[in-house]
Tab-separated table of C-alpha atoms in Angstrom:
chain	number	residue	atom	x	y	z
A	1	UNK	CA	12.658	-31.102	33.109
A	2	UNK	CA	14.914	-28.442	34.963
A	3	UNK	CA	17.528	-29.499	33.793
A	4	UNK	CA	16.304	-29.707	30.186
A	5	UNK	CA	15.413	-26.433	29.672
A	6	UNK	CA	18.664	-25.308	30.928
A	7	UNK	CA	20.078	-27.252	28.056
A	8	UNK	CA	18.315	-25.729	25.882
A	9	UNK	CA	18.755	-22.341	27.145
A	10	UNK	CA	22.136	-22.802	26.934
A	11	UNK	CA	22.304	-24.026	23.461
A	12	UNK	CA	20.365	-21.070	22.540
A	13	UNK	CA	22.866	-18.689	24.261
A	14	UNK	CA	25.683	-20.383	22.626
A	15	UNK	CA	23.419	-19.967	19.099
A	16	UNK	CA	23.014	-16.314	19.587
A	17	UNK	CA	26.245	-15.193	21.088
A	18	UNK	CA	26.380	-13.203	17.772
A	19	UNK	CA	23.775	-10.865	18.022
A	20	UNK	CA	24.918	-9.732	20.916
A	21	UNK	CA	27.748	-7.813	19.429
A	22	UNK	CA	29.603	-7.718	16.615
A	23	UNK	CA	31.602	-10.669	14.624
A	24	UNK	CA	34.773	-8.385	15.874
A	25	UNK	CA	34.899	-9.526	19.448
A	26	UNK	CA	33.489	-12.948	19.196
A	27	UNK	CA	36.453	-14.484	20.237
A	28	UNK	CA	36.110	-12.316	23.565
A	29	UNK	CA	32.974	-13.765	23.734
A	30	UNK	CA	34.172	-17.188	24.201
A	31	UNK	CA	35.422	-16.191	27.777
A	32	UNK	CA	32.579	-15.443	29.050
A	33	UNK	CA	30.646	-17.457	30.982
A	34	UNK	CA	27.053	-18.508	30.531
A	35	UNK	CA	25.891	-16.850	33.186
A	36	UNK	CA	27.199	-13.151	32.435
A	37	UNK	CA	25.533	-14.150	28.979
A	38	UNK	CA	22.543	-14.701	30.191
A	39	UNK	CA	22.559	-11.448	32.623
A	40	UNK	CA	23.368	-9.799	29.141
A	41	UNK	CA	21.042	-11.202	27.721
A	42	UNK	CA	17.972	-10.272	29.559
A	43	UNK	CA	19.679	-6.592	30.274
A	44	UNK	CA	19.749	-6.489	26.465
A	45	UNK	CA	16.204	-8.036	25.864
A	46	UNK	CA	14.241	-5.898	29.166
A	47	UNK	CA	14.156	-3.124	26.900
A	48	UNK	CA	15.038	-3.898	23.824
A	49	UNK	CA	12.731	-4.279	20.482
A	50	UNK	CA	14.228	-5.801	17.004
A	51	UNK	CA	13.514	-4.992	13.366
A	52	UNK	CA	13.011	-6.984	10.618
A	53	UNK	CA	12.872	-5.198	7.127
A	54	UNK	CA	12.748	-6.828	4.053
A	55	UNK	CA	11.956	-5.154	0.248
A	56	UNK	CA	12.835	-6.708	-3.117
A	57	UNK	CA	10.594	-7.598	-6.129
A	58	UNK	CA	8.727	-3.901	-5.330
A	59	UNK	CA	8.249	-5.490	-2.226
A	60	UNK	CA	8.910	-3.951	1.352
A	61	UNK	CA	7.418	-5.673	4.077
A	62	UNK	CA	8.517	-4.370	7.889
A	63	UNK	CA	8.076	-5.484	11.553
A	64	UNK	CA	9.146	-4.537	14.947
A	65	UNK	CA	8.879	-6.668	17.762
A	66	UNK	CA	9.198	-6.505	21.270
A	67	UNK	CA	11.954	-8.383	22.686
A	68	UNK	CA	10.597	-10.165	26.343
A	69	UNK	CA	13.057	-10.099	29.283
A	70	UNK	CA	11.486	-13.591	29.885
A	71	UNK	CA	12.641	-15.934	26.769
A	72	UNK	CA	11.006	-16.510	24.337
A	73	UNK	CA	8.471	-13.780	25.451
A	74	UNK	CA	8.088	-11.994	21.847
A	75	UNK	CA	5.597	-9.731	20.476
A	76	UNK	CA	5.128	-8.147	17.274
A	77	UNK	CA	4.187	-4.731	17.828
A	78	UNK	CA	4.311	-2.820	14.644
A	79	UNK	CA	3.772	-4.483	10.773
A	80	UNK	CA	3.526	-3.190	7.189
A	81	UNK	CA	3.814	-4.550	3.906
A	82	UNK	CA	3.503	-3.104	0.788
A	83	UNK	CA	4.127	-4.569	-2.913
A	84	UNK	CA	4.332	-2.021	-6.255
A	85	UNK	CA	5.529	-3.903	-9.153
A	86	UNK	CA	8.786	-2.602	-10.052
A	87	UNK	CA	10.655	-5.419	-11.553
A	88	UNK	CA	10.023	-7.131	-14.643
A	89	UNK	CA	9.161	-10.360	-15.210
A	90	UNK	CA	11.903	-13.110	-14.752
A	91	UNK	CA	14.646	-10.424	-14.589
A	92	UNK	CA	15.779	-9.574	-11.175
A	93	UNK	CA	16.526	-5.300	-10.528
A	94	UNK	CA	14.151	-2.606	-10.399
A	95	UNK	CA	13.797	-0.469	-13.341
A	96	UNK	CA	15.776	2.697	-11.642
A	97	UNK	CA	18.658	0.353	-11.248
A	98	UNK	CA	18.305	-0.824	-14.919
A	99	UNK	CA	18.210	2.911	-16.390
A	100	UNK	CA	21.067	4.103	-14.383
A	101	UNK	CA	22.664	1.429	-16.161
A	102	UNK	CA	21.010	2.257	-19.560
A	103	UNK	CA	19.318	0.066	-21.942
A	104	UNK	CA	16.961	-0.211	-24.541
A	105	UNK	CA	13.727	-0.854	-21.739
A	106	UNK	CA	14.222	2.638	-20.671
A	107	UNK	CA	11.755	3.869	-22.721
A	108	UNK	CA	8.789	1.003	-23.204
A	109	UNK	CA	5.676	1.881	-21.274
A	110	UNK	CA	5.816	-0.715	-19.035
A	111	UNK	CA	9.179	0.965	-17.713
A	112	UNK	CA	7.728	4.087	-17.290
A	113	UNK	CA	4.959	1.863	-14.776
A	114	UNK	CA	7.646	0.190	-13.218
A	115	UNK	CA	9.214	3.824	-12.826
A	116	UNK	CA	6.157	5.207	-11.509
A	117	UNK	CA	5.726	2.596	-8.804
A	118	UNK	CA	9.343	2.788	-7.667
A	119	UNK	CA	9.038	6.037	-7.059
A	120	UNK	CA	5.679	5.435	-4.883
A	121	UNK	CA	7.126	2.364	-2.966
A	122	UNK	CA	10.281	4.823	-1.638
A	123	UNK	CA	7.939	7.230	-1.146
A	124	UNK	CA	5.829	4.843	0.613
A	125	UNK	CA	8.593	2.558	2.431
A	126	UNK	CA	10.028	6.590	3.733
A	127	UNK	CA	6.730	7.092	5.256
A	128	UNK	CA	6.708	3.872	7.248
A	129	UNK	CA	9.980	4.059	8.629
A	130	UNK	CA	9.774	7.864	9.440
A	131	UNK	CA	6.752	6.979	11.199
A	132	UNK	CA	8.118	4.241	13.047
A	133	UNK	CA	11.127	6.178	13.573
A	134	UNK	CA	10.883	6.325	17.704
A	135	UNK	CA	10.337	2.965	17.651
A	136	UNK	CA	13.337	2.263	15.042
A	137	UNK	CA	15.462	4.328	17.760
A	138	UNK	CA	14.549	1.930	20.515
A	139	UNK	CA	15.671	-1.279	18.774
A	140	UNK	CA	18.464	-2.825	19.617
A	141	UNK	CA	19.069	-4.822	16.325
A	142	UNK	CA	18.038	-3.745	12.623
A	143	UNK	CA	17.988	-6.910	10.523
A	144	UNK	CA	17.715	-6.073	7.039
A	145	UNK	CA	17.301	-7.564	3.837
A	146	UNK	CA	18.011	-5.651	0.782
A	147	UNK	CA	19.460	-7.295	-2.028
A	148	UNK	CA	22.079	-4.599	-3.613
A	149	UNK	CA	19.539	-2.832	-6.073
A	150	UNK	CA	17.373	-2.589	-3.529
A	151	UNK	CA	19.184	-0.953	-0.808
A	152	UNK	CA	18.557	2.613	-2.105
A	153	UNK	CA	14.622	2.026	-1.186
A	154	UNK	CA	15.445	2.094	2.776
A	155	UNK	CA	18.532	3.981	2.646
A	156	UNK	CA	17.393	6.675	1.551
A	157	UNK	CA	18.641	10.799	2.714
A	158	UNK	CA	15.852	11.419	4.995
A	159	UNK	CA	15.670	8.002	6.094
A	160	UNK	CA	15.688	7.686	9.729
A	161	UNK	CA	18.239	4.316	9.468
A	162	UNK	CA	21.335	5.137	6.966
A	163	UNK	CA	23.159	2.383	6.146
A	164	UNK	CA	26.624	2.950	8.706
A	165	UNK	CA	23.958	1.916	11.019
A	166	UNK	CA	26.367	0.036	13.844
A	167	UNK	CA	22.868	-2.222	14.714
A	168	UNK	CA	22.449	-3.012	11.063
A	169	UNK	CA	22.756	-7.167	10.339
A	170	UNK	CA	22.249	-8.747	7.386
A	171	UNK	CA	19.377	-11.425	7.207
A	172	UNK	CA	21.690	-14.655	7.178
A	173	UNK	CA	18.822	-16.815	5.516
A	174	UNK	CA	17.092	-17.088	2.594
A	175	UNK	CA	14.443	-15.148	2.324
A	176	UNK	CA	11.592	-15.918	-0.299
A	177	UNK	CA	9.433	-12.880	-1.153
A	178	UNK	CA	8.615	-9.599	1.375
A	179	UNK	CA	5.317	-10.183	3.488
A	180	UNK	CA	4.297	-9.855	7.470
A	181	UNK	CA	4.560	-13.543	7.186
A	182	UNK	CA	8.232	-13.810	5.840
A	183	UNK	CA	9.117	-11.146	8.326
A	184	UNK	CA	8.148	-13.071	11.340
A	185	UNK	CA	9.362	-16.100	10.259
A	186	UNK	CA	12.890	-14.491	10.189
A	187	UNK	CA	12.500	-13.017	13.361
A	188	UNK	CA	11.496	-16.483	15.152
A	189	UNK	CA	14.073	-17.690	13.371
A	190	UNK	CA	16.586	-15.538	14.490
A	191	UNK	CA	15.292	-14.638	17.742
């Protein structure tokens, strides 16, 4: 059974080489040995907390979890999801993204709605992370997923994550849409 779980705990380490660091020294990564992994590994994880945060669709949806020194020791410790309907229906892009572009929608009530609630999900998605912002500080990896018209709602000035954020990763799955649900699914997944 030993010897099992060291398989496994080794293809895991293999698996996640990359979140240790970045893509750029991967290929010093391949001298290391399992071992020094591992020690990195749990140094990384003793203190460490990840982030998953997700918005599209006037969607955000965020968690933080706590990252166990003993594998797979996870816990979610902080959760939010909101959903204002920004986009319409069957076309992808919020409205603010659409009238920056211009367009004949820009002036149809249901814009001005989609407007409205735009505005209150930055407002609202600002709050969250400047309220989580100690928390933010503490993690060790940011996993975010923001399609491109999107990106403005957690990037924004005041924001306490900007977006040259070196523990920034991009969520390399698909994603269906923002909830507490999707957002620990990605983080099992990843983690």
């Amino acid at each position: 059974h030993h010897h099992h779980h060291n398989f496994s705990m080794q293809r895991w380490l293999s698996m996640h080489a990359s979140v240790l660091r970045d893509p750029r020294d991967r290929a010093a990564l391949r001298g290391e040995d399992l071992k020094s992994i591992r020690e990195k590994l749990k140094h990384l994880s003793s203190h460490s907390g990840w982030a998953v945060l997700m918005v599209s669709g006037g969607r955000f949806s965020g968690a933080i979890f706590k990252v166990g020194a003993e594998w797979p020791l996870c816990e979610c410790t902080h959760h939010k999801s909101i959903a204002r309907y920004t986009t319409r229906r069957k076309q992808g892009g919020s409205q603010a993204a659409r009238d920056s572009v211009g367009g004949q929608y820009t002036s149809s009530a249901g814009a001005s709605i989609r407007r409205h609630n735009e505005t209150k999900l930055k407002e609202e998605v600002l709050e969250i992370l400047t309220s989580w912002s100690d928390v933010l500080a503490d993690c060790q990896r940011l996993f975010i997923y923001a399609p491109s018209l999107n990106r403005h709602i957690i990037f924004q000035p005041s924001s306490p994550i900007q977006k040259n954020d070196s523990r920034i990763r991009s969520v390399p799955l698909s994603v269906s849409r923002p909830t507490t649900e999707e957002a620990k699914r990605v983080f099992y997944t990843l983690a």
